[in-house]
Amino acid sequence: SFTTLKIADESNHKSKKITENLRLLFATATHEEIGIFGSRVLAQQFKPDILIAIDVNHDYVAAPNVGAKRFPEIEMGKGPTFSIGSVASNYLNKKFQITAKKEGIPLQPDVVGRQTGTDAMAGVFSSIDCASASVGIPIRNMHTISETGVTDDLIAAVHLLHGSLFEIACDDADDLFQHPDLRSAELLDPASNK
């Protein structure tokens, strides 16, 4: 919630170009862990062009007997993460990487496959054609009373997202939809072997 509010504040007060060129909605959703019900309702109602989820991520390096055996080497104190997978937008991920490079923000890739496990899935589950991405703050002891994170990662995520929104605001609207628009896709003919 802090990250979302801070990005909203910075976007509104520090960068008029963002609010002049983009219509922004910042929301805190519930029920992410049990079906993404909160953000799914928001996506259905507002039908966004872009959906960026801000969530926590596991510090896999510190996870006993898990670590790099099965997951990316994500670690607290080394910056926020961005999800790479089938529903993650290449356009948004490029904006995250451009911003991180320009502003010297450490950024960790998180390969997630077909399911981000975050509210970034709300567009998919709501059948909304939007560019979606997920930014995470690495923590230890997720879902316990002793969750631990690094403040620098949180602040870096705020700057990453604010800078990325500025990059998006400077683009042409047509650049946003570099992902396939599924509404105009043709049906496949199984007999054609194409």
C-alpha positions as YAML, in Angstrom:
chain: A
units: angstrom
residues:
- id: 1
  name: SER
  ca: [0.00, 0.00, 0.00]
- id: 2
  name: PHE
  ca: [2.85, 2.41, 0.82]
- id: 3
  name: THR
  ca: [4.45, 1.88, -2.59]
- id: 4
  name: THR
  ca: [1.16, 2.45, -4.42]
- id: 5
  name: LEU
  ca: [0.41, 5.63, -2.49]
- id: 6
  name: LYS
  ca: [3.93, 6.99, -2.92]
- id: 7
  name: ILE
  ca: [3.88, 6.42, -6.69]
- id: 8
  name: ALA
  ca: [0.47, 8.10, -6.93]
- id: 9
  name: ASP
  ca: [1.76, 11.07, -4.96]
- id: 10
  name: GLU
  ca: [4.93, 11.45, -7.04]
- id: 11
  name: SER
  ca: [3.04, 11.04, -10.33]
- id: 12
  name: ASN
  ca: [0.54, 13.70, -9.33]
- id: 13
  name: HIS
  ca: [2.91, 16.27, -7.85]
- id: 14
  name: LYS
  ca: [6.28, 15.82, -9.55]
- id: 15
  name: SER
  ca: [5.48, 14.90, -13.14]
- id: 16
  name: LYS
  ca: [2.61, 16.73, -14.80]
- id: 17
  name: LYS
  ca: [3.48, 14.98, -18.09]
- id: 18
  name: ILE
  ca: [2.31, 11.70, -16.56]
- id: 19
  name: THR
  ca: [-1.07, 13.01, -15.45]
- id: 20
  name: GLU
  ca: [-1.54, 15.01, -18.67]
- id: 21
  name: ASN
  ca: [-0.90, 12.03, -20.97]
- id: 22
  name: LEU
  ca: [-2.13, 9.06, -18.93]
- id: 23
  name: ARG
  ca: [-5.33, 8.40, -17.05]
- id: 24
  name: LEU
  ca: [-4.14, 6.69, -13.88]
- id: 25
  name: LEU
  ca: [-6.02, 4.66, -11.31]
- id: 26
  name: PHE
  ca: [-4.15, 3.47, -8.23]
- id: 27
  name: ALA
  ca: [-5.91, 0.82, -6.20]
- id: 28
  name: THR
  ca: [-5.22, -1.52, -3.34]
- id: 29
  name: ALA
  ca: [-7.00, -4.82, -3.93]
- id: 30
  name: THR
  ca: [-7.78, -7.69, -1.61]
- id: 31
  name: HIS
  ca: [-8.14, -11.43, -2.03]
- id: 32
  name: GLU
  ca: [-5.00, -11.73, -4.17]
- id: 33
  name: GLU
  ca: [-4.04, -14.98, -2.47]
- id: 34
  name: ILE
  ca: [-7.39, -16.66, -3.04]
- id: 35
  name: GLY
  ca: [-8.29, -16.03, -6.65]
- id: 36
  name: ILE
  ca: [-7.37, -12.38, -7.30]
- id: 37
  name: PHE
  ca: [-10.99, -11.43, -6.64]
- id: 38
  name: GLY
  ca: [-10.39, -7.78, -5.66]
- id: 39
  name: SER
  ca: [-8.29, -6.79, -8.66]
- id: 40
  name: ARG
  ca: [-10.39, -8.92, -10.99]
- id: 41
  name: VAL
  ca: [-13.45, -6.80, -10.13]
- id: 42
  name: LEU
  ca: [-11.45, -3.59, -10.71]
- id: 43
  name: ALA
  ca: [-10.18, -4.85, -14.08]
- id: 44
  name: GLN
  ca: [-13.68, -5.81, -15.20]
- id: 45
  name: GLN
  ca: [-15.07, -2.44, -14.12]
- id: 46
  name: PHE
  ca: [-12.37, -0.12, -15.50]
- id: 47
  name: LYS
  ca: [-10.94, -2.16, -18.43]
- id: 48
  name: PRO
  ca: [-7.40, -0.73, -18.19]
- id: 49
  name: ASP
  ca: [-4.90, -0.49, -21.05]
- id: 50
  name: ILE
  ca: [-2.08, -1.17, -18.56]
- id: 51
  name: LEU
  ca: [-2.19, -3.16, -15.34]
- id: 52
  name: ILE
  ca: [0.91, -3.14, -13.11]
- id: 53
  name: ALA
  ca: [0.78, -5.20, -9.94]
- id: 54
  name: ILE
  ca: [3.01, -4.26, -7.03]
- id: 55
  name: ASP
  ca: [3.59, -7.17, -4.70]
- id: 56
  name: VAL
  ca: [6.17, -8.87, -2.55]
- id: 57
  name: ASN
  ca: [8.48, -11.57, -3.84]
- id: 58
  name: HIS
  ca: [10.49, -14.31, -2.14]
- id: 59
  name: ASP
  ca: [14.17, -13.95, -1.31]
- id: 60
  name: TYR
  ca: [15.03, -17.34, -2.78]
- id: 61
  name: VAL
  ca: [18.74, -17.06, -2.00]
- id: 62
  name: ALA
  ca: [17.94, -17.12, 1.73]
- id: 63
  name: ALA
  ca: [15.34, -19.89, 1.43]
- id: 64
  name: PRO
  ca: [16.75, -23.07, 2.97]
- id: 65
  name: ASN
  ca: [16.94, -26.04, 0.59]
- id: 66
  name: VAL
  ca: [15.24, -24.09, -2.20]
- id: 67
  name: GLY
  ca: [17.44, -21.24, -3.37]
- id: 68
  name: ALA
  ca: [18.73, -21.44, -6.92]
- id: 69
  name: LYS
  ca: [17.76, -25.09, -7.30]
- id: 70
  name: ARG
  ca: [14.32, -24.29, -8.65]
- id: 71
  name: PHE
  ca: [13.90, -20.51, -8.69]
- id: 72
  name: PRO
  ca: [15.75, -17.39, -9.86]
- id: 73
  name: GLU
  ca: [18.39, -16.03, -7.52]
- id: 74
  name: ILE
  ca: [16.31, -13.19, -6.08]
- id: 75
  name: GLU
  ca: [17.73, -11.52, -3.00]
- id: 76
  name: MET
  ca: [16.72, -8.76, -0.60]
- id: 77
  name: GLY
  ca: [18.78, -5.60, -0.91]
- id: 78
  name: LYS
  ca: [19.46, -6.08, -4.63]
- id: 79
  name: GLY
  ca: [16.46, -4.12, -5.93]
- id: 80
  name: PRO
  ca: [12.89, -4.84, -6.96]
- id: 81
  name: THR
  ca: [11.94, -7.67, -9.31]
- id: 82
  name: PHE
  ca: [10.01, -7.72, -12.58]
- id: 83
  name: SER
  ca: [8.17, -10.77, -13.86]
- id: 84
  name: ILE
  ca: [9.07, -12.43, -17.15]
- id: 85
  name: GLY
  ca: [6.47, -14.88, -18.39]
- id: 86
  name: SER
  ca: [3.67, -15.54, -20.82]
- id: 87
  name: VAL
  ca: [1.33, -12.81, -19.50]
- id: 88
  name: ALA
  ca: [4.01, -10.23, -18.69]
- id: 89
  name: SER
  ca: [4.15, -7.42, -21.25]
- id: 90
  name: ASN
  ca: [7.47, -7.04, -23.07]
- id: 91
  name: TYR
  ca: [6.63, -3.36, -23.57]
- id: 92
  name: LEU
  ca: [6.26, -2.72, -19.83]
- id: 93
  name: ASN
  ca: [9.31, -4.83, -18.96]
- id: 94
  name: LYS
  ca: [11.39, -2.82, -21.45]
- id: 95
  name: LYS
  ca: [10.19, 0.39, -19.78]
- id: 96
  name: PHE
  ca: [11.24, -1.00, -16.38]
- id: 97
  name: GLN
  ca: [14.68, -1.91, -17.76]
- id: 98
  name: ILE
  ca: [15.16, 1.46, -19.51]
- id: 99
  name: THR
  ca: [14.20, 3.33, -16.34]
- id: 100
  name: ALA
  ca: [16.42, 1.16, -14.14]
- id: 101
  name: LYS
  ca: [19.40, 1.76, -16.41]
- id: 102
  name: LYS
  ca: [18.80, 5.54, -16.65]
- id: 103
  name: GLU
  ca: [18.34, 6.00, -12.92]
- id: 104
  name: GLY
  ca: [20.83, 3.42, -11.66]
- id: 105
  name: ILE
  ca: [18.15, 1.28, -10.02]
- id: 106
  name: PRO
  ca: [19.11, -2.36, -9.39]
- id: 107
  name: LEU
  ca: [16.53, -4.68, -10.96]
- id: 108
  name: GLN
  ca: [16.14, -8.46, -10.69]
- id: 109
  name: PRO
  ca: [14.35, -10.61, -13.29]
- id: 110
  name: ASP
  ca: [11.87, -13.18, -12.00]
- id: 111
  name: VAL
  ca: [10.93, -15.91, -14.49]
- id: 112
  name: VAL
  ca: [7.36, -16.93, -13.67]
- id: 113
  name: GLY
  ca: [6.03, -18.94, -16.62]
- id: 114
  name: ARG
  ca: [2.30, -18.73, -17.25]
- id: 115
  name: GLN
  ca: [1.15, -17.44, -13.86]
- id: 116
  name: THR
  ca: [2.66, -14.46, -12.06]
- id: 117
  name: GLY
  ca: [0.92, -15.29, -8.78]
- id: 118
  name: THR
  ca: [0.07, -11.59, -8.43]
- id: 119
  name: ASP
  ca: [-2.71, -9.15, -9.28]
- id: 120
  name: ALA
  ca: [-1.11, -8.77, -12.73]
- id: 121
  name: MET
  ca: [-3.23, -11.79, -13.66]
- id: 122
  name: ALA
  ca: [-6.46, -9.80, -13.16]
- id: 123
  name: GLY
  ca: [-6.57, -8.71, -16.79]
- id: 124
  name: VAL
  ca: [-6.24, -12.29, -17.99]
- id: 125
  name: PHE
  ca: [-8.82, -13.66, -15.55]
- id: 126
  name: SER
  ca: [-11.22, -10.83, -16.46]
- id: 127
  name: SER
  ca: [-10.77, -11.33, -20.23]
- id: 128
  name: ILE
  ca: [-9.44, -7.77, -20.55]
- id: 129
  name: ASP
  ca: [-6.91, -7.15, -23.33]
- id: 130
  name: CYS
  ca: [-4.32, -5.10, -21.46]
- id: 131
  name: ALA
  ca: [-0.57, -4.96, -21.09]
- id: 132
  name: SER
  ca: [0.22, -6.36, -17.65]
- id: 133
  name: ALA
  ca: [3.33, -6.68, -15.55]
- id: 134
  name: SER
  ca: [4.35, -7.36, -11.98]
- id: 135
  name: VAL
  ca: [6.95, -5.59, -9.84]
- id: 136
  name: GLY
  ca: [7.98, -7.26, -6.60]
- id: 137
  name: ILE
  ca: [9.77, -6.30, -3.40]
- id: 138
  name: PRO
  ca: [11.94, -9.23, -2.22]
- id: 139
  name: ILE
  ca: [11.24, -10.28, 1.36]
- id: 140
  name: ARG
  ca: [11.92, -13.16, 3.72]
- id: 141
  name: ASN
  ca: [9.38, -15.10, 5.78]
- id: 142
  name: MET
  ca: [6.41, -14.37, 3.51]
- id: 143
  name: HIS
  ca: [2.98, -14.94, 5.08]
- id: 144
  name: THR
  ca: [4.34, -14.96, 8.62]
- id: 145
  name: ILE
  ca: [4.30, -12.40, 11.41]
- id: 146
  name: SER
  ca: [8.02, -11.83, 10.86]
- id: 147
  name: GLU
  ca: [8.12, -10.74, 7.21]
- id: 148
  name: THR
  ca: [11.35, -8.84, 6.59]
- id: 149
  name: GLY
  ca: [12.36, -6.57, 3.73]
- id: 150
  name: VAL
  ca: [14.90, -3.90, 2.87]
- id: 151
  name: THR
  ca: [13.71, -0.29, 2.73]
- id: 152
  name: ASP
  ca: [16.05, 0.46, -0.18]
- id: 153
  name: ASP
  ca: [14.19, -2.11, -2.33]
- id: 154
  name: LEU
  ca: [10.89, -0.42, -1.54]
- id: 155
  name: ILE
  ca: [12.22, 3.06, -2.40]
- id: 156
  name: ALA
  ca: [13.84, 1.67, -5.57]
- id: 157
  name: ALA
  ca: [10.47, 0.22, -6.64]
- id: 158
  name: VAL
  ca: [8.81, 3.61, -6.17]
- id: 159
  name: HIS
  ca: [11.45, 5.31, -8.37]
- id: 160
  name: LEU
  ca: [11.31, 2.48, -10.91]
- id: 161
  name: LEU
  ca: [7.55, 2.69, -11.31]
- id: 162
  name: HIS
  ca: [7.41, 6.49, -11.32]
- id: 163
  name: GLY
  ca: [10.16, 6.66, -13.94]
- id: 164
  name: SER
  ca: [8.50, 3.94, -16.02]
- id: 165
  name: LEU
  ca: [5.17, 5.80, -15.98]
- id: 166
  name: PHE
  ca: [7.03, 8.88, -17.23]
- id: 167
  name: GLU
  ca: [8.60, 6.81, -20.05]
- id: 168
  name: ILE
  ca: [5.16, 5.47, -21.00]
- id: 169
  name: ALA
  ca: [3.66, 8.98, -20.93]
- id: 170
  name: CYS
  ca: [6.32, 10.13, -23.42]
- id: 171
  name: ASP
  ca: [5.45, 7.35, -25.91]
- id: 172
  name: ASP
  ca: [2.89, 7.41, -28.68]
- id: 173
  name: ALA
  ca: [-0.31, 5.65, -27.71]
- id: 174
  name: ASP
  ca: [0.22, 3.15, -30.56]
- id: 175
  name: ASP
  ca: [3.49, 1.96, -28.99]
- id: 176
  name: LEU
  ca: [1.59, 0.65, -25.99]
- id: 177
  name: PHE
  ca: [-0.11, -2.09, -27.94]
- id: 178
  name: GLN
  ca: [2.94, -3.93, -29.14]
- id: 179
  name: HIS
  ca: [1.43, -7.01, -27.55]
- id: 180
  name: PRO
  ca: [-0.95, -9.05, -29.71]
- id: 181
  name: ASP
  ca: [-4.50, -7.72, -29.68]
- id: 182
  name: LEU
  ca: [-6.44, -10.93, -29.15]
- id: 183
  name: ARG
  ca: [-9.71, -9.31, -30.18]
- id: 184
  name: SER
  ca: [-8.54, -9.27, -33.81]
- id: 185
  name: ALA
  ca: [-6.96, -12.74, -33.85]
- id: 186
  name: GLU
  ca: [-8.16, -15.23, -36.44]
- id: 187
  name: LEU
  ca: [-9.33, -18.66, -35.43]
- id: 188
  name: LEU
  ca: [-6.93, -21.48, -36.19]
- id: 189
  name: ASP
  ca: [-8.01, -24.18, -38.59]
- id: 190
  name: PRO
  ca: [-6.63, -27.48, -37.25]
- id: 191
  name: ALA
  ca: [-6.87, -29.07, -40.70]
- id: 192
  name: SER
  ca: [-4.63, -26.45, -42.34]
- id: 193
  name: ASN
  ca: [-1.45, -27.38, -40.38]
- id: 194
  name: LYS
  ca: [-0.39, -23.72, -40.33]
...
